[in-house]
Structure formats: C-alpha cells, structure tokens
Short mmCIF file of C-alpha atoms in Angstrom, two decimals:
data_model
loop_
_atom_site.label_atom_id
_atom_site.label_comp_id
_atom_site.label_asym_id
_atom_site.label_seq_id
_atom_site.Cartn_x
_atom_site.Cartn_y
_atom_site.Cartn_z
CA MET A 1 15.62 -19.47 -6.85
CA ARG A 2 18.62 -17.81 -5.84
CA SER A 3 19.25 -16.73 -1.73
CA TYR A 4 18.74 -13.56 -0.28
CA ASP A 5 22.44 -13.38 0.23
CA GLU A 6 23.37 -14.50 -3.42
CA ILE A 7 20.91 -11.55 -4.18
CA PHE A 8 21.74 -9.05 -1.66
CA ALA A 9 25.30 -9.53 -3.60
CA ILE A 10 23.97 -8.97 -6.67
CA ALA A 11 22.01 -5.59 -5.57
CA ALA A 12 25.37 -4.71 -3.66
CA GLU A 13 27.60 -5.09 -6.60
CA ARG A 14 25.26 -2.62 -8.60
CA LYS A 15 25.20 0.04 -5.48
CA GLY A 16 28.70 0.52 -4.85
CA GLY A 17 29.76 -2.48 -2.40
CA ALA A 18 27.55 -3.77 0.85
CA LYS A 19 27.99 -0.72 3.45
CA ALA A 20 26.48 1.47 0.65
CA LEU A 21 23.44 -0.80 -0.31
CA GLU A 22 22.53 -1.11 3.67
CA ALA A 23 22.61 2.32 3.75
CA MET A 24 19.97 2.21 1.47
CA LEU A 25 17.93 0.12 3.05
CA VAL A 26 17.24 1.46 6.47
CA GLU A 27 13.73 1.18 7.26
CA ALA A 28 11.93 4.77 8.11
CA LYS A 29 9.50 4.28 11.29
CA PRO A 30 5.92 6.02 10.66
CA GLU A 31 5.73 8.79 13.41
CA VAL A 32 2.41 6.67 14.20
CA ALA A 33 2.39 2.48 13.94
CA PRO A 34 0.14 1.58 12.34
CA THR A 35 -1.92 -0.68 14.97
CA ASN A 36 -2.09 2.31 17.30
CA LEU A 37 -3.64 4.74 14.38
CA PRO A 38 -7.11 6.25 13.88
CA GLU A 39 -9.77 5.55 10.90
CA ASP A 40 -9.23 9.03 10.05
CA ARG A 41 -5.98 8.35 9.08
CA TRP A 42 -6.67 5.09 6.86
CA LEU A 43 -9.03 5.96 5.00
CA SER A 44 -7.19 9.57 4.94
CA ALA A 45 -4.04 7.08 3.25
CA MET A 46 -6.35 5.02 1.30
CA THR A 47 -7.79 8.11 -0.56
CA ARG A 48 -4.30 9.19 -1.61
CA GLY A 49 -3.79 6.31 -2.98
CA VAL A 50 -6.48 5.84 -4.89
CA PHE A 51 -6.18 9.53 -6.43
CA GLN A 52 -1.82 8.74 -6.85
CA ALA A 53 -3.40 6.42 -9.25
CA GLY A 54 -2.28 7.15 -12.85
CA PHE A 55 -2.04 10.57 -11.84
CA SER A 56 0.47 12.88 -10.61
CA TRP A 57 1.92 12.61 -7.02
CA LYS A 58 3.11 16.48 -6.97
CA VAL A 59 -0.70 17.62 -7.79
CA ILE A 60 -2.34 15.68 -5.34
CA GLU A 61 0.09 16.35 -2.56
CA SER A 62 -0.85 20.18 -3.35
CA LYS A 63 -3.81 19.70 -3.43
CA TRP A 64 -4.37 18.18 -0.10
CA PRO A 65 -5.05 20.00 2.57
CA GLY A 66 -8.17 20.83 0.33
CA PHE A 67 -8.85 16.73 0.36
CA GLU A 68 -8.47 17.17 4.16
CA THR A 69 -11.32 19.96 4.06
CA ALA A 70 -13.60 18.01 1.15
CA PHE A 71 -13.98 15.52 3.38
CA LYS A 72 -14.20 16.16 6.35
CA SER A 73 -10.65 15.11 7.92
CA PHE A 74 -11.72 11.89 6.93
CA ASP A 75 -14.25 10.88 9.27
CA VAL A 76 -15.80 8.10 8.73
CA ASP A 77 -19.17 8.04 9.96
CA ALA A 78 -19.60 11.35 8.15
CA CYS A 79 -17.87 10.17 4.88
CA ALA A 80 -19.97 7.19 5.14
CA MET A 81 -22.95 8.39 4.86
CA MET A 82 -22.21 11.28 2.07
CA ASP A 83 -25.11 11.96 -0.42
CA ASP A 84 -25.75 12.88 -2.93
CA THR A 85 -25.81 16.82 -2.89
CA TRP A 86 -22.52 16.32 -0.84
CA LEU A 87 -21.20 14.37 -4.04
CA ASP A 88 -22.29 16.67 -6.17
CA GLN A 89 -20.32 19.61 -4.43
CA LEU A 90 -17.47 17.27 -4.33
CA LEU A 91 -17.63 17.03 -8.08
CA LYS A 92 -18.07 20.85 -8.24
CA ASP A 93 -14.86 21.65 -5.70
CA GLU A 94 -11.59 23.30 -7.09
CA GLY A 95 -9.62 22.24 -4.03
CA ILE A 96 -9.57 18.40 -4.55
CA VAL A 97 -8.96 16.39 -7.94
CA ARG A 98 -12.80 16.04 -9.19
CA ASN A 99 -13.27 12.19 -10.72
CA GLY A 100 -16.24 11.01 -9.63
CA ALA A 101 -15.52 7.29 -9.38
CA LYS A 102 -12.74 8.15 -6.46
CA ILE A 103 -14.50 10.34 -5.18
CA GLN A 104 -17.53 7.79 -4.58
CA SER A 105 -14.50 5.33 -3.11
CA VAL A 106 -14.11 7.17 -0.47
CA ARG A 107 -17.54 6.99 0.69
CA ASP A 108 -16.93 2.86 -0.22
CA ASN A 109 -13.86 2.67 1.92
CA ALA A 110 -15.56 4.16 4.82
CA VAL A 111 -18.24 1.77 4.60
CA PHE A 112 -15.62 -0.82 4.62
CA ILE A 113 -13.77 0.72 7.77
CA GLN A 114 -17.15 0.89 9.41
CA GLY A 115 -17.72 -3.10 8.56
CA LEU A 116 -13.94 -3.78 10.30
CA ARG A 117 -15.22 -2.67 13.59
CA ALA A 118 -17.14 -6.00 14.40
CA GLU A 119 -12.93 -7.38 13.59
CA GLY A 120 -11.73 -5.45 16.18
CA GLY A 121 -10.93 -1.97 14.20
CA ILE A 122 -8.83 -1.65 11.18
CA SER A 123 -6.11 -0.62 13.21
CA ASP A 124 -5.88 -4.31 14.94
CA LEU A 125 -6.90 -5.82 12.60
CA PHE A 126 -4.75 -4.82 9.57
CA GLY A 127 -1.38 -3.53 11.41
CA ASN A 128 -1.19 -7.20 13.43
CA TRP A 129 -1.79 -8.99 10.09
CA PRO A 130 0.95 -11.58 9.55
CA ALA A 131 3.95 -11.01 7.14
CA THR A 132 3.57 -14.39 6.11
CA ASP A 133 -0.31 -13.84 4.62
CA PHE A 134 0.45 -10.18 3.50
CA VAL A 135 -0.92 -11.57 -0.30
CA GLY A 136 -4.27 -12.33 2.20
CA LEU A 137 -4.06 -8.84 2.99
CA LEU A 138 -4.20 -7.63 -0.24
CA ALA A 139 -6.76 -9.84 -1.41
CA ARG A 140 -9.12 -8.55 1.37
CA MET A 141 -8.45 -5.10 0.97
CA LYS A 142 -8.96 -5.35 -3.37
CA ASP A 143 -12.58 -7.66 -2.49
CA ASP A 144 -13.56 -5.69 -0.01
CA GLY A 145 -12.37 -1.79 -0.20
CA ALA A 146 -12.80 0.12 -3.27
CA ARG A 147 -10.08 0.97 -5.68
CA LEU A 148 -7.56 -0.66 -3.44
CA GLY A 149 -6.10 -3.45 -5.71
CA GLY A 150 -3.04 -3.59 -7.30
CA THR A 151 0.08 -1.28 -5.69
CA THR A 152 -2.44 0.77 -4.94
CA GLY A 153 -3.07 -1.24 -1.47
CA GLN A 154 0.47 -2.07 -1.03
CA TYR A 155 2.16 1.71 -1.19
CA LEU A 156 -0.57 2.84 0.64
CA LEU A 157 0.41 -0.52 3.49
CA ARG A 158 3.94 0.74 2.75
CA THR A 159 3.25 4.00 3.45
CA LEU A 160 1.60 3.69 6.58
CA GLY A 161 4.25 0.91 8.16
CA CYS A 162 3.35 -2.08 7.36
CA ASP A 163 5.43 -4.95 6.18
CA SER A 164 5.28 -5.09 3.53
CA PHE A 165 6.68 -5.91 -0.44
CA VAL A 166 5.25 -2.96 -3.72
CA LEU A 167 5.45 -4.98 -7.15
CA SER A 168 6.93 -2.92 -8.78
CA LYS A 169 8.68 -2.93 -12.23
CA ASP A 170 11.37 -4.03 -10.50
CA VAL A 171 11.03 -6.16 -7.93
CA VAL A 172 8.76 -7.89 -10.59
CA GLY A 173 11.75 -8.46 -12.71
CA ARG A 174 14.02 -10.16 -9.97
CA LEU A 175 11.00 -12.06 -8.97
CA ILE A 176 10.68 -13.23 -12.94
CA ALA A 177 14.83 -13.67 -13.21
CA GLU A 178 14.71 -16.03 -9.91
CA GLY A 179 11.97 -18.02 -11.43
CA VAL A 180 9.32 -17.13 -9.58
CA VAL A 181 6.70 -16.25 -12.04
CA ASP A 182 7.07 -15.76 -15.39
CA LYS A 183 5.40 -12.14 -15.36
CA ALA A 184 3.49 -9.83 -13.85
CA PRO A 185 1.75 -11.52 -10.97
CA THR A 186 -2.15 -11.43 -10.68
CA SER A 187 -3.85 -14.66 -10.02
CA LYS A 188 -4.46 -16.14 -6.71
CA LYS A 189 -1.26 -18.82 -7.79
CA ALA A 190 1.09 -16.25 -9.00
CA MET A 191 0.37 -14.30 -6.03
CA ALA A 192 1.44 -17.05 -3.45
CA ALA A 193 4.19 -17.91 -5.67
CA VAL A 194 5.13 -14.37 -4.39
CA GLN A 195 4.52 -15.10 -1.17
CA GLN A 196 6.60 -18.03 -0.58
CA ALA A 197 9.14 -16.52 -1.99
CA PHE A 198 9.29 -13.55 0.21
CA ASN A 199 8.91 -16.44 3.07
CA THR A 200 11.46 -18.32 1.77
CA TRP A 201 13.74 -15.94 1.41
CA SER A 202 12.76 -14.29 5.09
CA GLU A 203 13.51 -17.37 7.21
CA GLN A 204 16.71 -17.21 5.10
CA SER A 205 17.92 -13.55 6.68
CA GLY A 206 16.03 -13.05 9.11
CA HIS A 207 14.51 -9.80 7.85
CA SER A 208 11.07 -8.41 7.04
CA LEU A 209 9.22 -8.40 4.13
CA THR A 210 9.94 -4.39 3.27
CA ARG A 211 13.62 -4.77 3.34
CA ILE A 212 13.90 -8.20 0.93
CA SER A 213 11.22 -6.35 -1.89
CA ARG A 214 13.79 -2.78 -1.83
CA THR A 215 17.28 -5.45 -1.64
CA LEU A 216 15.20 -6.87 -4.75
CA ALA A 217 14.52 -3.39 -6.61
CA LEU A 218 17.94 -2.42 -5.97
CA SER A 219 19.64 -5.59 -8.03
CA LEU A 220 17.83 -5.25 -10.75
#
C-alpha cells in the first residue's frame, strides 16, 4: 500500500499539479456542526438520503419542500407515531415520491433517533463518533436504522459535515489498486481493512477521512 503522499502525487499529476489539487480538496464547512444539529434535521437528512438512493437527486431536490410539509418538518416524535391513516395520505401525496417502503423508513428512523436519546442523543453520539471507527458508525446506522446501509449512510454523514469516507467507484478502485481490498467492500473484514488503511493514511498525513477519501477519488 502506497503512502498518502504517494497517492497525493498521483492525484496531483492527474489534476494539473499540487496547487490545483489542493483547491479541489478544500472542505466546505456546514452551517451547523453535526454536534449541534437538531433531531429533525438528522431525520430530514436520513430521509433525503433514502429517497435519493436509486432515484434522480434533482427530482428529490425539486420536491423537497413538499417532503418537509408532508412529514411535518420531520418532527421526530410525530413521525415515530405515523399511523395507517397518515401513511395512506402520504401514499396519495403528489408532492413527494410515493414509495411505500421508503415512506415507512421515515417512521422507523424516527424511532431509531428516539432510541438514541438514552445514549446522549444522535447529535452528541454521531457528531462525536471517532473517525478511527467510522465503520462502526456505518454499521450502527445499517443495523439499527432503516435503509441507511451502503453509500446512503456515507453520503448523508458527509453532507452533514461528519468526518467520513465515501466508497464511491473511484475510491474503491484506488483501494483495490493499493491492495486494501480485492472488490467493493461489504463484509466486516473488508470494511475493517478499509478503516485500517484510512487510519494509516491519516496518521501519515494528519488529514481527515474526508480529505483522504477525496484524494483517493481524484487519483484514479
């Protein structure tokens, strides 16, 4: 496995030099840190991620005001109590994407967020989750949340400003080239190997998972 500096050099050569690459790696800061994000915004982000999966992101974006209205601004306690009458109304609501399984995931993820209150709340728990065990956070979301596995959880955490890697096609391609995995990682063993590789590159460079992930993507 090559060092971070070696992979950075590969990416820089592809993107017109180190200065040009650095400009691409500037990390945008969210308006609200994940540790201060209200529960309803976590549920909103989860829902957006679920509905965007396998669907046009532009369509979801254009309909998002309708989602906010339909799901009562993603009030967690209200969504957790979604009954059949409300569900039937949502299945007829043309202001959202009427996918029954994904609509029900809003209720399930609201219950998931409620359960995290006993551990200090989702903002404190997820916002302060150690980057050295990011795969542990992904596993928690996949196991206890609804439809939050795969890159869905990775992208929503990145969007909210959590230090994260996203296993896009290009990132996976670089991981394969470096001998970290031999295919897209899905097993616990493969994900542990990915985490170890990112931890090593972070120790070498002092950089975040987010920056390292983007460097890997731009190197291929």
